[in-house]
Short mmCIF file of C-alpha atoms in Angstrom, two decimals:
data_model
loop_
_atom_site.label_atom_id
_atom_site.label_comp_id
_atom_site.label_asym_id
_atom_site.label_seq_id
_atom_site.Cartn_x
_atom_site.Cartn_y
_atom_site.Cartn_z
CA TYR A 1 103.53 55.49 116.16
CA MET A 2 102.97 55.30 112.70
CA GLU A 3 101.77 59.00 112.67
CA ARG A 4 104.66 60.71 114.75
CA ALA A 5 106.58 58.25 111.81
CA TYR A 6 105.10 59.86 109.45
CA GLY A 7 105.47 63.00 110.88
CA ASN A 8 109.12 62.85 110.73
CA ALA A 9 109.53 61.16 107.35
CA GLN A 10 107.70 64.45 106.17
CA SER A 11 109.87 66.64 108.29
CA GLU A 12 113.19 65.56 106.76
CA ILE A 13 111.43 65.25 103.27
CA ILE A 14 110.99 69.03 103.60
CA LYS A 15 114.05 69.80 105.29
CA GLU A 16 115.89 68.38 102.25
CA LEU A 17 113.90 70.38 99.41
CA GLY A 18 115.02 73.26 101.71
CA ASP A 19 113.40 76.71 100.18
CA LEU A 20 112.13 74.57 96.99
CA ILE A 21 108.52 74.02 98.66
CA TYR A 22 106.07 75.43 101.30
CA GLN A 23 103.37 74.59 103.08
CA ASP A 24 100.50 76.85 102.33
CA PRO A 25 98.81 77.65 105.65
CA LYS A 26 95.07 78.29 104.86
CA THR A 27 95.36 75.03 102.25
CA GLY A 28 97.44 73.02 104.07
CA ASP A 29 98.87 71.94 100.71
CA TYR A 30 102.33 72.45 99.28
CA MET A 31 103.62 74.39 97.13
CA MET A 32 106.78 74.79 94.79
CA ALA A 33 108.12 77.98 96.26
CA ASP A 34 108.11 79.91 92.41
CA GLU A 35 104.28 79.42 93.11
CA TYR A 36 103.71 80.24 96.69
CA LEU A 37 106.34 83.22 96.45
CA SER A 38 103.99 85.07 93.77
CA HIS A 39 100.27 86.27 93.45
CA ASP A 40 98.89 88.39 96.34
CA VAL A 41 101.51 88.21 98.51
CA LYS A 42 100.88 90.71 100.83
CA THR A 43 97.57 88.43 101.87
CA LYS A 44 99.99 85.22 102.23
CA LEU A 45 102.19 87.18 104.32
CA ILE A 46 99.10 87.99 106.86
CA GLU A 47 98.00 84.24 106.39
CA ALA A 48 101.67 83.07 107.41
CA ARG A 49 101.95 85.46 110.38
CA LYS A 50 98.86 84.31 112.01
CA ALA A 51 99.81 80.45 111.58
CA ALA A 52 103.37 81.20 112.59
CA GLU A 53 101.70 82.18 115.99
CA GLU A 54 100.57 78.74 116.75
CA ASN A 55 103.30 76.83 114.96
CA PRO A 56 106.61 77.86 114.71
CA ASP A 57 107.12 75.93 111.72
CA TYR A 58 105.71 78.52 109.53
CA THR A 59 108.25 81.17 110.78
CA ARG A 60 110.41 79.92 107.54
CA ASN A 61 107.00 81.10 104.85
CA VAL A 62 107.24 84.38 107.34
CA LYS A 63 110.66 85.28 106.12
CA ALA A 64 110.54 84.28 102.42
CA LEU A 65 107.36 86.30 101.80
CA GLU A 66 109.02 89.35 103.85
CA LYS A 67 111.84 89.23 101.09
CA VAL A 68 109.57 89.13 97.81
CA ILE A 69 106.94 91.90 99.26
CA PRO A 70 107.22 94.63 96.69
CA ALA A 71 108.76 98.17 97.73
CA ASP A 72 106.31 100.81 98.35
CA LYS A 73 105.45 103.28 95.74
CA MET A 74 106.29 106.73 95.65
CA PRO A 75 103.68 109.43 94.14
CA SER A 76 105.70 110.31 91.46
CA GLU A 77 105.97 106.33 90.22
CA ILE A 78 101.89 105.98 90.74
CA PHE A 79 99.78 106.96 87.43
CA ALA A 80 96.45 108.10 89.63
CA SER A 81 94.01 108.44 85.92
CA ILE A 82 90.62 110.33 86.60
CA GLY A 83 87.91 108.13 87.21
CA ALA A 84 90.57 105.31 88.90
CA GLY A 85 88.17 103.04 91.33
CA TRP A 86 90.78 103.15 93.98
CA ILE A 87 90.58 106.86 94.59
CA PRO A 88 88.08 107.65 96.89
CA PRO A 89 85.27 109.74 95.92
CA ASP A 90 86.06 113.07 98.56
CA VAL A 91 89.60 113.34 96.35
CA PHE A 92 87.05 113.74 92.87
CA ASN A 93 84.55 115.48 95.56
CA GLU A 94 87.54 118.19 96.22
CA PHE A 95 88.61 118.42 92.45
CA GLY A 96 85.25 119.07 91.28
CA LYS A 97 84.76 121.88 93.29
CA GLU A 98 88.15 123.38 91.85
CA ILE A 99 87.10 123.30 88.47
CA THR A 100 82.83 124.64 88.88
CA GLY A 101 83.78 126.70 92.14
CA SER A 102 80.86 124.66 93.57
CA SER A 103 80.53 124.69 97.43
CA SER A 104 78.82 121.02 97.49
CA ILE A 105 79.59 118.45 95.11
CA ASN A 106 78.63 114.76 95.81
CA LEU A 107 79.86 111.61 93.57
CA ALA A 108 80.20 108.01 94.32
CA TYR A 109 81.73 104.80 92.64
CA VAL A 110 79.08 102.43 91.65
CA THR A 111 81.36 99.54 92.02
CA ALA A 112 78.38 96.93 90.56
CA THR A 113 78.58 99.00 87.55
CA ALA A 114 81.80 100.43 87.36
CA GLN A 115 80.67 103.79 86.92
CA TRP A 116 81.00 107.05 88.71
CA ILE A 117 77.43 108.72 89.58
CA GLY A 118 76.76 112.19 91.30
CA HIS A 119 75.06 115.95 91.45
CA ILE A 120 76.36 119.40 91.95
CA GLN A 121 74.32 121.05 94.63
CA ASP A 122 74.53 124.78 93.70
CA GLY A 123 75.57 126.50 90.07
CA GLY A 124 79.12 126.82 90.96
CA ASP A 125 80.66 129.67 89.34
CA ILE A 126 79.34 130.56 86.00
CA GLY A 127 82.72 131.68 84.55
CA LYS A 128 84.42 128.29 85.96
CA MET A 129 81.44 126.56 84.77
CA ASN A 130 80.83 127.50 81.04
CA SER A 131 84.32 129.36 80.37
CA ASP A 132 87.27 128.03 81.71
CA PHE A 133 86.41 124.27 82.47
CA GLY A 134 83.28 124.32 80.77
CA THR A 135 81.12 125.26 77.62
CA ASP A 136 77.65 126.86 77.59
CA LYS A 137 76.56 123.73 75.47
CA ALA A 138 78.26 121.15 78.08
CA ASN A 139 79.60 122.90 81.59
CA ALA A 140 82.53 121.66 83.59
CA PHE A 141 80.48 119.31 86.15
CA ASP A 142 78.98 117.37 83.18
CA LEU A 143 82.49 117.04 81.29
CA LEU A 144 83.69 116.07 84.48
CA LYS A 145 81.39 112.94 84.82
CA LEU A 146 82.00 111.93 81.17
CA LEU A 147 86.04 111.94 81.90
CA LEU A 148 85.20 109.67 85.72
CA ASN A 149 83.37 107.21 83.39
CA GLY A 150 85.90 107.55 79.82
CA ARG A 151 83.77 108.86 77.80
CA ALA A 152 84.35 111.82 75.29
CA PRO A 153 81.62 114.44 74.85
CA GLU A 154 78.96 114.77 72.05
CA ILE A 155 77.08 117.29 71.49
CA LYS A 156 73.94 117.01 69.19
CA LYS A 157 71.72 119.69 67.27
CA LYS A 158 68.54 119.26 65.47
CA ILE A 159 68.56 120.26 61.67
CA MET A 160 66.13 119.88 59.16
CA ARG A 161 66.87 117.19 56.38
CA ASP A 162 64.47 116.43 53.51
CA GLY A 163 61.81 118.07 54.93
CA LYS A 164 62.03 116.14 58.08
CA GLU A 165 63.66 116.99 61.86
CA ALA A 166 66.62 114.98 62.08
CA VAL A 167 69.24 114.81 65.02
CA VAL A 168 72.98 115.35 64.33
CA THR A 169 76.48 116.05 65.77
CA ASP A 170 77.58 119.34 66.60
CA GLU A 171 80.93 119.26 65.10
CA GLU A 172 81.98 123.06 66.55
CA ALA A 173 80.16 122.14 69.64
CA THR A 174 81.95 118.81 70.08
CA GLU A 175 85.32 120.05 69.27
CA ALA A 176 84.98 122.94 71.89
CA ALA A 177 83.64 120.35 74.65
CA ARG A 178 86.41 117.94 73.76
CA GLU A 179 89.25 120.83 74.50
CA LYS A 180 87.71 121.51 78.02
CA SER A 181 87.87 118.30 78.69
CA ALA A 182 91.20 117.53 77.87
CA LYS A 183 92.16 121.26 79.90
CA ILE A 184 90.44 119.18 82.94
CA LYS A 185 92.50 115.88 82.35
CA SER A 186 95.56 118.00 82.30
CA LEU A 187 94.80 120.03 85.31
CA TRP A 188 93.76 116.62 87.36
CA GLU A 189 97.45 114.69 86.59
CA SER A 190 98.79 118.03 88.44
CA TRP A 191 96.15 119.05 90.62
CA VAL A 192 96.16 115.27 92.46
CA TRP A 193 99.46 115.22 93.95
CA GLN A 194 100.36 118.88 94.37
CA ASN A 195 98.97 118.74 98.21
CA GLY A 196 101.47 116.66 99.87
CA ASP A 197 98.78 115.13 102.77
CA ARG A 198 97.06 113.76 99.50
CA ALA A 199 99.77 112.58 97.77
CA GLU A 200 101.02 110.55 100.96
CA ARG A 201 97.29 109.37 101.68
CA LEU A 202 96.62 108.30 97.76
CA ALA A 203 99.95 106.53 97.53
CA ALA A 204 99.05 104.43 100.97
CA ILE A 205 95.92 103.59 99.60
CA TYR A 206 97.73 102.47 95.81
CA ASN A 207 100.57 100.41 97.68
CA GLU A 208 97.27 98.57 99.83
CA LYS A 209 94.98 97.37 97.44
CA HIS A 210 97.43 97.08 94.02
CA ASN A 211 101.03 96.87 95.05
CA ARG A 212 100.82 93.80 96.43
CA ILE A 213 101.15 90.94 93.51
CA ILE A 214 104.45 89.56 92.04
CA SER A 215 104.22 87.91 89.06
CA ARG A 216 105.68 84.38 88.92
CA SER A 217 108.96 83.43 88.24
CA TYR A 218 109.60 80.01 86.79
CA ASP A 219 112.39 78.55 88.62
CA GLY A 220 113.60 75.23 86.19
CA SER A 221 117.13 75.13 87.89
CA HIS A 222 116.13 72.14 90.39
CA LEU A 223 115.33 70.17 87.05
CA SER A 224 117.63 66.49 86.69
CA LEU A 225 115.47 65.53 83.65
CA HIS A 226 116.45 62.02 84.09
CA GLY A 227 116.40 59.47 80.91
CA SER A 228 118.19 62.69 78.79
CA THR A 229 121.24 62.22 76.86
CA PRO A 230 124.19 64.16 78.33
CA ALA A 231 125.42 65.22 74.88
CA ILE A 232 122.13 68.08 75.06
CA ILE A 233 122.60 70.14 78.17
CA MET A 234 120.09 72.55 78.84
CA ARG A 235 120.05 75.92 79.22
CA PRO A 236 119.23 77.62 82.03
CA HIS A 237 116.28 79.72 79.98
CA GLN A 238 115.30 75.87 78.65
CA LYS A 239 114.91 74.21 82.11
CA ASN A 240 112.45 77.35 82.68
CA ALA A 241 110.19 77.12 80.29
CA ILE A 242 109.94 73.39 81.00
CA TRP A 243 109.15 73.82 84.22
CA ARG A 244 106.91 76.45 83.46
CA ALA A 245 105.33 73.67 80.80
CA VAL A 246 105.23 70.91 83.35
CA GLN A 247 103.03 73.67 86.00
CA GLU A 248 100.73 75.02 83.41
CA ARG A 249 100.08 72.17 81.30
CA ASN A 250 99.56 75.52 78.70
CA ILE A 251 102.76 77.52 77.27
CA LEU A 252 103.64 79.58 74.41
CA LEU A 253 107.76 79.48 73.57
CA ASP A 254 108.14 83.31 72.29
CA HIS A 255 112.10 82.29 71.92
CA THR A 256 114.32 83.08 68.93
CA VAL A 257 115.46 81.22 66.46
CA GLY A 258 118.08 78.78 67.52
CA ALA A 259 116.78 78.90 71.47
CA GLY A 260 116.38 75.71 71.91
CA LYS A 261 112.34 75.07 71.83
CA THR A 262 112.15 71.91 70.53
CA PHE A 263 114.27 70.63 72.72
CA VAL A 264 111.82 72.42 75.77
CA GLY A 265 108.92 70.99 73.88
CA VAL A 266 110.43 67.06 73.98
CA ALA A 267 111.41 67.33 77.25
CA SER A 268 108.32 69.06 78.65
CA ILE A 269 106.08 66.06 76.89
#
């Protein structure tokens, strides 16, 4: 009887609070709406849908999460940097063939070290390797691997200094290699979205892996601030800041002069 009474009372409280709180089906804990409906909302939606199959109470979670799921980004809205870990290796392999003329390139991403490694099976096209997209000191494939790992080429040479051999940067060769590196990068930025099937595939991968996070928006509109003087009416941005301070316990009030930071600080305490 007590368990039923507690359960009924809990349901009434939740009903009264309306959309202010949600129960996390993964932990069973109750969370404020602005916290629950933020961060990795796509994973939360999967969890809520699964929970709703057994308990219809979670249907409200599903409906609320569906409203905040970020819209898929189009290829034109996505920046696919060369070397990005979310891009499949076969895409870079195809691009490598484009700039080297090779028939077989094998690149792989090592997650543990966040590093691209790989090798070229044949010598490729000499013109592309050493002239169009590379130099005789740094061929196109070498430059591609440096770009994938976010590194700039630097060519060394040996000279005699005070009767001793020393290794120094070959400024002329390095500049030539960097010009070719910039050319490869520029080609990548246009090439990656040229093919319709490839663009559609990459956009789907990006949206699934990265377009799933919603930043938490702190809504303090529900705060009553019991005990405060009626002579001071807090503005919406002040209540939001107070709510964030209460939730996070750590806050920077980067508001302009006269925006009411002192009142926010006092009310938060």
